Structures are given as C-alpha cells and as structure tokens.
mmCIF file of N, CA, C and O in Angstrom:
data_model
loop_
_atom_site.group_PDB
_atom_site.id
_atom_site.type_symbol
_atom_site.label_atom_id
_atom_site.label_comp_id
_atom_site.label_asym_id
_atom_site.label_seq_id
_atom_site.Cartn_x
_atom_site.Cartn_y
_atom_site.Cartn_z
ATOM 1 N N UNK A 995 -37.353 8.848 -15.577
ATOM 2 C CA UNK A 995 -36.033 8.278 -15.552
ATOM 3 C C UNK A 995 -36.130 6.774 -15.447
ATOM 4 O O UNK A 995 -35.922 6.172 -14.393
ATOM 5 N N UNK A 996 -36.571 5.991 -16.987
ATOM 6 C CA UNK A 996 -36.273 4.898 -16.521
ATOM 7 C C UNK A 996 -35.322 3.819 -16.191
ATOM 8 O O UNK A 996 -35.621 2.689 -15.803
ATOM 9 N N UNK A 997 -34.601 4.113 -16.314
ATOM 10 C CA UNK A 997 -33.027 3.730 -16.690
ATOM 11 C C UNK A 997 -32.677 3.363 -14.726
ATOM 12 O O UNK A 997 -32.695 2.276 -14.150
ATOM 13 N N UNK A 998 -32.441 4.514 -14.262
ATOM 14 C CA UNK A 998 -32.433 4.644 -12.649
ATOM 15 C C UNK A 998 -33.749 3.375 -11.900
ATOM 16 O O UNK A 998 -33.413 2.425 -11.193
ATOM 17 N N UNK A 999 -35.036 3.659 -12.244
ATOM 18 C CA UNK A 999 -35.995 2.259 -12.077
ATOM 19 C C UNK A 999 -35.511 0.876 -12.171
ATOM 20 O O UNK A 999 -35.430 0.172 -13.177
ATOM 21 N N UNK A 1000 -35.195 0.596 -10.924
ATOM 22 C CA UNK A 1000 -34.779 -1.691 -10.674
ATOM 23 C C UNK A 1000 -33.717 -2.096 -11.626
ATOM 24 O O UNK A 1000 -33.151 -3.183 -11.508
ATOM 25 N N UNK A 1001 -33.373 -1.081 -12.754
ATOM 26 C CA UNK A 1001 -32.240 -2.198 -13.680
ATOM 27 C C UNK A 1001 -30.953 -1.394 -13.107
ATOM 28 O O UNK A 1001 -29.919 -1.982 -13.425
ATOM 29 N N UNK A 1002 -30.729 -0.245 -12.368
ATOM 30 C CA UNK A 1002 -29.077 0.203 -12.153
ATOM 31 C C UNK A 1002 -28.665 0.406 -13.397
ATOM 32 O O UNK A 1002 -27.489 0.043 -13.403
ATOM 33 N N UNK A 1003 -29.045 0.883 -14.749
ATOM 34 C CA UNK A 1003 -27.691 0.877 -15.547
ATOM 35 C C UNK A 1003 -27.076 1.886 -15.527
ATOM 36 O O UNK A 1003 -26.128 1.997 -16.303
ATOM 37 N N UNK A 1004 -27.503 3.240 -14.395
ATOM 38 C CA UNK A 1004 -26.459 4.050 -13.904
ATOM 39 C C UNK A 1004 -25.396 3.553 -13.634
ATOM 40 O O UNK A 1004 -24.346 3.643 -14.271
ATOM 41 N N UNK A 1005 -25.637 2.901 -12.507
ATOM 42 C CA UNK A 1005 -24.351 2.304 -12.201
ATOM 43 C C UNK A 1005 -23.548 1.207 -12.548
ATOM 44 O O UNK A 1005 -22.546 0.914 -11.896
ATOM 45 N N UNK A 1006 -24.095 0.302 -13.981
ATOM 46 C CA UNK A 1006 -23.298 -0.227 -14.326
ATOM 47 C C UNK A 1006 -22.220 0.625 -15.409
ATOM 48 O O UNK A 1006 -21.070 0.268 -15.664
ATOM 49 N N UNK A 1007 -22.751 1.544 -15.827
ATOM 50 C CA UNK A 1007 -22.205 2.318 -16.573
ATOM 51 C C UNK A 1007 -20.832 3.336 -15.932
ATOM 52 O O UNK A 1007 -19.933 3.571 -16.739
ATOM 53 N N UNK A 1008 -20.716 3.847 -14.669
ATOM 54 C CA UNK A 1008 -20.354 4.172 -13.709
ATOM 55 C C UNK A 1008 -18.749 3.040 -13.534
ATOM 56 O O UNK A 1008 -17.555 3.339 -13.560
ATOM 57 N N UNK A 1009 -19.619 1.419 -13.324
ATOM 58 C CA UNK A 1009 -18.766 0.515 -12.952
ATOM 59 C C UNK A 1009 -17.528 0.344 -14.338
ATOM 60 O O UNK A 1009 -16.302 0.449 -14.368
ATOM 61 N N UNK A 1010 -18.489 0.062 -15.299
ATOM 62 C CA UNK A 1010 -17.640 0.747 -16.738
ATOM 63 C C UNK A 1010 -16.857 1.333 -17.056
ATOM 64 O O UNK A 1010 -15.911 1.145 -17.821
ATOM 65 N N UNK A 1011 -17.328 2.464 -16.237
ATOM 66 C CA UNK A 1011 -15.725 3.775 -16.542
ATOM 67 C C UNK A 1011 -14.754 3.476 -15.558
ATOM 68 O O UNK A 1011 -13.614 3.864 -15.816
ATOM 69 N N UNK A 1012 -14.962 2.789 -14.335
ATOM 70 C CA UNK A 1012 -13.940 2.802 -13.013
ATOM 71 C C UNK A 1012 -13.269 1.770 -14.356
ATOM 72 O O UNK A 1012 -12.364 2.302 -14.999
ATOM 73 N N UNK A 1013 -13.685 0.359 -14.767
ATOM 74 C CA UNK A 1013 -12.745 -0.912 -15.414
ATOM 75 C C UNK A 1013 -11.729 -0.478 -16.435
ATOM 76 O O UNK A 1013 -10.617 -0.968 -16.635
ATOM 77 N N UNK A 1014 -12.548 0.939 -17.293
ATOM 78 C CA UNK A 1014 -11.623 1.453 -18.374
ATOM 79 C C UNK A 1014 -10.891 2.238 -17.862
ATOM 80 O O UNK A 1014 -9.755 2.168 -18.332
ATOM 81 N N UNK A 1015 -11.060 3.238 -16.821
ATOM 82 C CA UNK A 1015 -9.907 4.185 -15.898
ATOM 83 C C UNK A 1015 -8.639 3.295 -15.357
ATOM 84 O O UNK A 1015 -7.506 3.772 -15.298
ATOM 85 N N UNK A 1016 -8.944 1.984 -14.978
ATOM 86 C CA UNK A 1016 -8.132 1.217 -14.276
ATOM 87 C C UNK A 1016 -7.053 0.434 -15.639
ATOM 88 O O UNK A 1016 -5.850 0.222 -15.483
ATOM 89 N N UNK A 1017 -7.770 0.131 -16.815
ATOM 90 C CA UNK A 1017 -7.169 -0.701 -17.463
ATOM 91 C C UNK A 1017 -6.535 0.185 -18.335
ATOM 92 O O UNK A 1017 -5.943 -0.487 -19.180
ATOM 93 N N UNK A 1018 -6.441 0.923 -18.452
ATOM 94 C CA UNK A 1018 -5.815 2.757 -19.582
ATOM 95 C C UNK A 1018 -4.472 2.747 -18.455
ATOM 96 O O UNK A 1018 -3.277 2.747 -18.749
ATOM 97 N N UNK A 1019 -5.062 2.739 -17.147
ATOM 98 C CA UNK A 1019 -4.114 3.235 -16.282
ATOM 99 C C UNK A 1019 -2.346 2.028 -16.417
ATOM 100 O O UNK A 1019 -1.120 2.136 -16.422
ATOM 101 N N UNK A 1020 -3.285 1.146 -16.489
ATOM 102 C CA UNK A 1020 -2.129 -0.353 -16.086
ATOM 103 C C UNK A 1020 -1.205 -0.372 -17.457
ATOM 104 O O UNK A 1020 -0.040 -0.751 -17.333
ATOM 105 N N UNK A 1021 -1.547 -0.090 -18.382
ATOM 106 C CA UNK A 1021 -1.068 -0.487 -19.814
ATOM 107 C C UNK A 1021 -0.781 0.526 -20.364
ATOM 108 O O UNK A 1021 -0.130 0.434 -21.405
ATOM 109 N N UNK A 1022 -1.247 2.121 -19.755
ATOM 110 C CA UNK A 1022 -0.609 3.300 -20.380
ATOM 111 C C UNK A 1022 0.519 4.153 -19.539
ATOM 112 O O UNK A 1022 0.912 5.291 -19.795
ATOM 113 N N UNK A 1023 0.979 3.186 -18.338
ATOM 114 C CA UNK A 1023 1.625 4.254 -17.418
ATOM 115 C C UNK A 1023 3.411 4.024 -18.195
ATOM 116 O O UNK A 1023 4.148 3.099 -18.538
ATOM 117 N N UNK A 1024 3.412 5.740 -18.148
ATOM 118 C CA UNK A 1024 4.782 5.819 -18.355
ATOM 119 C C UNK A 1024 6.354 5.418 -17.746
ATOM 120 O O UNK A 1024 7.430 5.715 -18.265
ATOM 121 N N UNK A 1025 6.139 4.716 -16.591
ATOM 122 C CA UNK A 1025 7.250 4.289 -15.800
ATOM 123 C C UNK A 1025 8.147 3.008 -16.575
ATOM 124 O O UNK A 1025 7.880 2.322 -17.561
ATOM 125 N N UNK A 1026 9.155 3.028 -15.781
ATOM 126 C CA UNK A 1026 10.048 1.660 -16.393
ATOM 127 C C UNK A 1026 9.095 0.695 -15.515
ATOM 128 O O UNK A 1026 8.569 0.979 -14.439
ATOM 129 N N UNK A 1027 8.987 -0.702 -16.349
ATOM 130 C CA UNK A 1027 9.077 -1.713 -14.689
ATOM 131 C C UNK A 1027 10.207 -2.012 -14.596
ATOM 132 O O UNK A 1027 11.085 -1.721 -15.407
ATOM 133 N N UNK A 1028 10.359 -2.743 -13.419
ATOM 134 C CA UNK A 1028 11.994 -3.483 -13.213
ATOM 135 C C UNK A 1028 11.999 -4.452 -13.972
ATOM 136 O O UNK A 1028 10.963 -4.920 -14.443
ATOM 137 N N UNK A 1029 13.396 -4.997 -14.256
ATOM 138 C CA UNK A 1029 13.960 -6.148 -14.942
ATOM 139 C C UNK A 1029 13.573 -5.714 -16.596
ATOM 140 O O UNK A 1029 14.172 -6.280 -17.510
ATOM 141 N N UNK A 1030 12.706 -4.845 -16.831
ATOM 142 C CA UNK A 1030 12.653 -4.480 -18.288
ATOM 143 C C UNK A 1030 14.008 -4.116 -18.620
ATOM 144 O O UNK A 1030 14.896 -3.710 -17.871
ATOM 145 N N UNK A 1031 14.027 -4.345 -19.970
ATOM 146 C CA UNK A 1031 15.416 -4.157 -20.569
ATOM 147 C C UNK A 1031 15.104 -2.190 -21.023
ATOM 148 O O UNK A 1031 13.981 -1.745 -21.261
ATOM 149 N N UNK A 1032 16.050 -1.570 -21.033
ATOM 150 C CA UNK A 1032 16.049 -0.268 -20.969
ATOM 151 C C UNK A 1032 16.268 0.179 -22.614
ATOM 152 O O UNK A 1032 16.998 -0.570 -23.263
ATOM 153 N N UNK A 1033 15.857 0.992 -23.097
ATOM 154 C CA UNK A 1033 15.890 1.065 -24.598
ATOM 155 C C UNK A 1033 16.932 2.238 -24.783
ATOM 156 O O UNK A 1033 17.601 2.384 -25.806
ATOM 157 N N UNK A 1034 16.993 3.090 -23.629
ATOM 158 C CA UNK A 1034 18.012 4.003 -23.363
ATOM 159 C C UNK A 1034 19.817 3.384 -23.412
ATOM 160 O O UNK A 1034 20.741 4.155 -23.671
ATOM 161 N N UNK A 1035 20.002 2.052 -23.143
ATOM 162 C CA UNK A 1035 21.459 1.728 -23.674
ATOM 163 C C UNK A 1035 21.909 2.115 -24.928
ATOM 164 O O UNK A 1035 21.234 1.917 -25.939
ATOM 165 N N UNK A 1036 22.963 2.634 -24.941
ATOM 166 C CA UNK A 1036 24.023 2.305 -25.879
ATOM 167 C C UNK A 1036 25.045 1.363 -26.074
ATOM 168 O O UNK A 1036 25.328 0.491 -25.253
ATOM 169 N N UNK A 1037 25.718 1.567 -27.381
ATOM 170 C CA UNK A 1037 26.536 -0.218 -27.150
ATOM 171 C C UNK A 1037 27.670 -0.015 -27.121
ATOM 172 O O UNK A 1037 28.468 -0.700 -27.760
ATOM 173 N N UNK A 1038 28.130 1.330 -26.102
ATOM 174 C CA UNK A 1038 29.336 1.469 -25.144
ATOM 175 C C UNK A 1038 28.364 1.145 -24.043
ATOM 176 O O UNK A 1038 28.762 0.053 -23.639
ATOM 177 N N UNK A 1039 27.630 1.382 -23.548
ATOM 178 C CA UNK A 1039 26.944 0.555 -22.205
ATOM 179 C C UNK A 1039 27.131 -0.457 -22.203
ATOM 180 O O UNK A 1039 27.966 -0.844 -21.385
ATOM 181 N N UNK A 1040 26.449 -1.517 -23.141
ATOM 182 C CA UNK A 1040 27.033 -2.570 -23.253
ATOM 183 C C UNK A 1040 27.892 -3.280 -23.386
ATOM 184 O O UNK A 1040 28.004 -4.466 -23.075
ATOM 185 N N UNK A 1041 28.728 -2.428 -23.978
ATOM 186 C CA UNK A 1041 30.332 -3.333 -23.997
ATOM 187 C C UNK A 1041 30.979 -3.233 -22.538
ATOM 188 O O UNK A 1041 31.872 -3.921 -22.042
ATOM 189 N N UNK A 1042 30.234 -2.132 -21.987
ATOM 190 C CA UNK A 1042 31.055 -2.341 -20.342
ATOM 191 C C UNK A 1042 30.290 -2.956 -19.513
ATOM 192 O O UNK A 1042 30.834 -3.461 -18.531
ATOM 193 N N UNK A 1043 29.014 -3.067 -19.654
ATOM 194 C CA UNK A 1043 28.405 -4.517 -18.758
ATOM 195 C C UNK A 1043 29.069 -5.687 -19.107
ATOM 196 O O UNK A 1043 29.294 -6.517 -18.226
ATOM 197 N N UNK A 1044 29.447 -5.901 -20.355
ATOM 198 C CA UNK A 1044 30.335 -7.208 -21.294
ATOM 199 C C UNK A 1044 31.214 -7.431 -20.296
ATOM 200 O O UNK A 1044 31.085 -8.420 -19.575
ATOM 201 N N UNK A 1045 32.461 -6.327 -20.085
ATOM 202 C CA UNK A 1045 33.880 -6.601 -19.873
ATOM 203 C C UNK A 1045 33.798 -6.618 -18.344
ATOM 204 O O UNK A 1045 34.610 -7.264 -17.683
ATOM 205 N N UNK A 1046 32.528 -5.699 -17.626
ATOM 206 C CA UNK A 1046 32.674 -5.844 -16.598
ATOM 207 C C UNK A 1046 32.096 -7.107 -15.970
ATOM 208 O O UNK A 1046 32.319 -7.209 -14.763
ATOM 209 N N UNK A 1047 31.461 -8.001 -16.488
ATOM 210 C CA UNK A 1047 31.084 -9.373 -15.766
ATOM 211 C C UNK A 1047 31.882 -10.565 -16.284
ATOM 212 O O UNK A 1047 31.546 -11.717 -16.008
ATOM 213 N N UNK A 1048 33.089 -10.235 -17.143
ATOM 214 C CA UNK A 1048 34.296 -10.790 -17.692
ATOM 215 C C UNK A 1048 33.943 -11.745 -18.593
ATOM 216 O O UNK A 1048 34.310 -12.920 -18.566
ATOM 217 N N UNK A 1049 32.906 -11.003 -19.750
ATOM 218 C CA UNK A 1049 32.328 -12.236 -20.743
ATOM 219 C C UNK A 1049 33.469 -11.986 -22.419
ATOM 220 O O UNK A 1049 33.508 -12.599 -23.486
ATOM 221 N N UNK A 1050 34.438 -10.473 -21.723
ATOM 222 C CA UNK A 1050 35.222 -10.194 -22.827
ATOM 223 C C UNK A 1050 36.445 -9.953 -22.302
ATOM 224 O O UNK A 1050 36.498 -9.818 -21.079
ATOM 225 N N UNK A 1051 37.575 -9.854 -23.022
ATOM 226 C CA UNK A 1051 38.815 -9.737 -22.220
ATOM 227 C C UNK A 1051 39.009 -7.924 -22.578
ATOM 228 O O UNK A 1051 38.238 -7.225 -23.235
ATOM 229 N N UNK A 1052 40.150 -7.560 -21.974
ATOM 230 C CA UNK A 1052 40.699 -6.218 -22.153
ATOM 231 C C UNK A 1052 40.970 -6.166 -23.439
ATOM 232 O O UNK A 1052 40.521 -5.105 -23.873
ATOM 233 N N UNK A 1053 41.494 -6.798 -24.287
ATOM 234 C CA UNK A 1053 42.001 -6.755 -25.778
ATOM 235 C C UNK A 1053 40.362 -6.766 -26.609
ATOM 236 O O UNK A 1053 40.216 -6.145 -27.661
ATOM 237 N N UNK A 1054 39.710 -7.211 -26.245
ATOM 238 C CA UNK A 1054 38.611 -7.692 -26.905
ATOM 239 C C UNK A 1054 37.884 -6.071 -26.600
ATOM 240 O O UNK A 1054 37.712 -5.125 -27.368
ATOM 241 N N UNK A 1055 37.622 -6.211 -25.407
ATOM 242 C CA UNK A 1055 36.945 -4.750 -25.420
ATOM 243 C C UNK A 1055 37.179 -3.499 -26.009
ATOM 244 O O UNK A 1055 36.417 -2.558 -25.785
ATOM 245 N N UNK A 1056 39.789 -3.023 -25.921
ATOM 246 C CA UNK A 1056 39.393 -2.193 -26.734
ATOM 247 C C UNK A 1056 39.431 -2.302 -28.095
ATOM 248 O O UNK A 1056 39.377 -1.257 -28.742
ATOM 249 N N UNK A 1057 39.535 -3.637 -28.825
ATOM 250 C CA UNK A 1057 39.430 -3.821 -30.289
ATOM 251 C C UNK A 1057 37.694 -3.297 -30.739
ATOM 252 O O UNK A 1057 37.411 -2.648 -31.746
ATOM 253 N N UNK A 1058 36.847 -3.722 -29.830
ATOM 254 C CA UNK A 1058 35.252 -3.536 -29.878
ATOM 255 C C UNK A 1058 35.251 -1.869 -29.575
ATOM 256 O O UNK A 1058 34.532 -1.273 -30.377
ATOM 257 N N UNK A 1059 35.780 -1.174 -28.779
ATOM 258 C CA UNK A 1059 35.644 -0.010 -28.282
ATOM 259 C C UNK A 1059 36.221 0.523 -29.665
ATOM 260 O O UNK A 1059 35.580 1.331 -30.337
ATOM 261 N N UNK A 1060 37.179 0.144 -29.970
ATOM 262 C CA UNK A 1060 37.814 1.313 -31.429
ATOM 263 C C UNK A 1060 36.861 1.104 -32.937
ATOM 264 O O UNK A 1060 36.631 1.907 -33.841
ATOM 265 N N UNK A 1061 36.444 -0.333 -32.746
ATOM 266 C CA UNK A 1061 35.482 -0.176 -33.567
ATOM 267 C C UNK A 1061 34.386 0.617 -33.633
ATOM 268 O O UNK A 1061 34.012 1.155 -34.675
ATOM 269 N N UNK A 1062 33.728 0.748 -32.345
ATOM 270 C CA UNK A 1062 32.207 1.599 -32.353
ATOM 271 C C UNK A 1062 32.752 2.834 -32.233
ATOM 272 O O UNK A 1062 31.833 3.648 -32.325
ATOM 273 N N UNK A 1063 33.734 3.344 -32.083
ATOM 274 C CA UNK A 1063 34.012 4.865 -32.253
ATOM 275 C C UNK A 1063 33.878 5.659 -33.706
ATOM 276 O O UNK A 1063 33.492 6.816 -33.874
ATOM 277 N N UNK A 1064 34.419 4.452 -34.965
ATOM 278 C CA UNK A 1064 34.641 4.558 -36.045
ATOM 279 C C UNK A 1064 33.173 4.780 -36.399
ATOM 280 O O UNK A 1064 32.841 4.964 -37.570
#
C-alpha cells in the first residue's frame, strides 16, 4: 500500500469528497433564501403588493385587475 506510506493521499482524497459534499450541498439545496424574489408570484400578487403600498390608485388597480382577467 503505497499510497497510505508518508504521502496521505488517502486522506487527501477523503478531504476531497468532504469539499465536493459541502459545495453540491451550498449550491444544490432546494430551499428559498430570504429576500429572493419568489418565482411562485402571479401578477394578481403583484398588483396587490402595487395597490397595497399605494404605488397605484383604486381605479388603476381595477382597470389593471379587468385587464389580467381577460
């Protein structure tokens, strides 16, 4: 077994799989993060985040609302 003899490349190989287990893990996990924008909206969601932080008026919203129904 020379490999195990003074050079470790058991265990660099070892150290190898922990860096790729860890970096698969960070960049493949299925969760939301926060502040990500959600891909799950619709744009009746949005039109009521709109009207509700008063960036649209009532007329505006349901002229926009009868439109996206159509």
């Amino acid at each position: 077994m020379h490999w195990l003899e003074g050079n470790y490349w058991g265990m660099h190989i070892i150290w190898w799989a922990i860096w790729v287990i860890i970096l698969i893990w960070i960049f493949a996990t299925p969760w939301d993060i926060p502040g990500q924008k959600t891909k799950n909206e619709t744009p009746f969601d949005i039109l009521k985040k709109r009207y509700a932080t008063g960036e649209i008026s009532k007329e505006e919203y349901n002229s926009i609302r009868e439109d996206l129904k159509r």
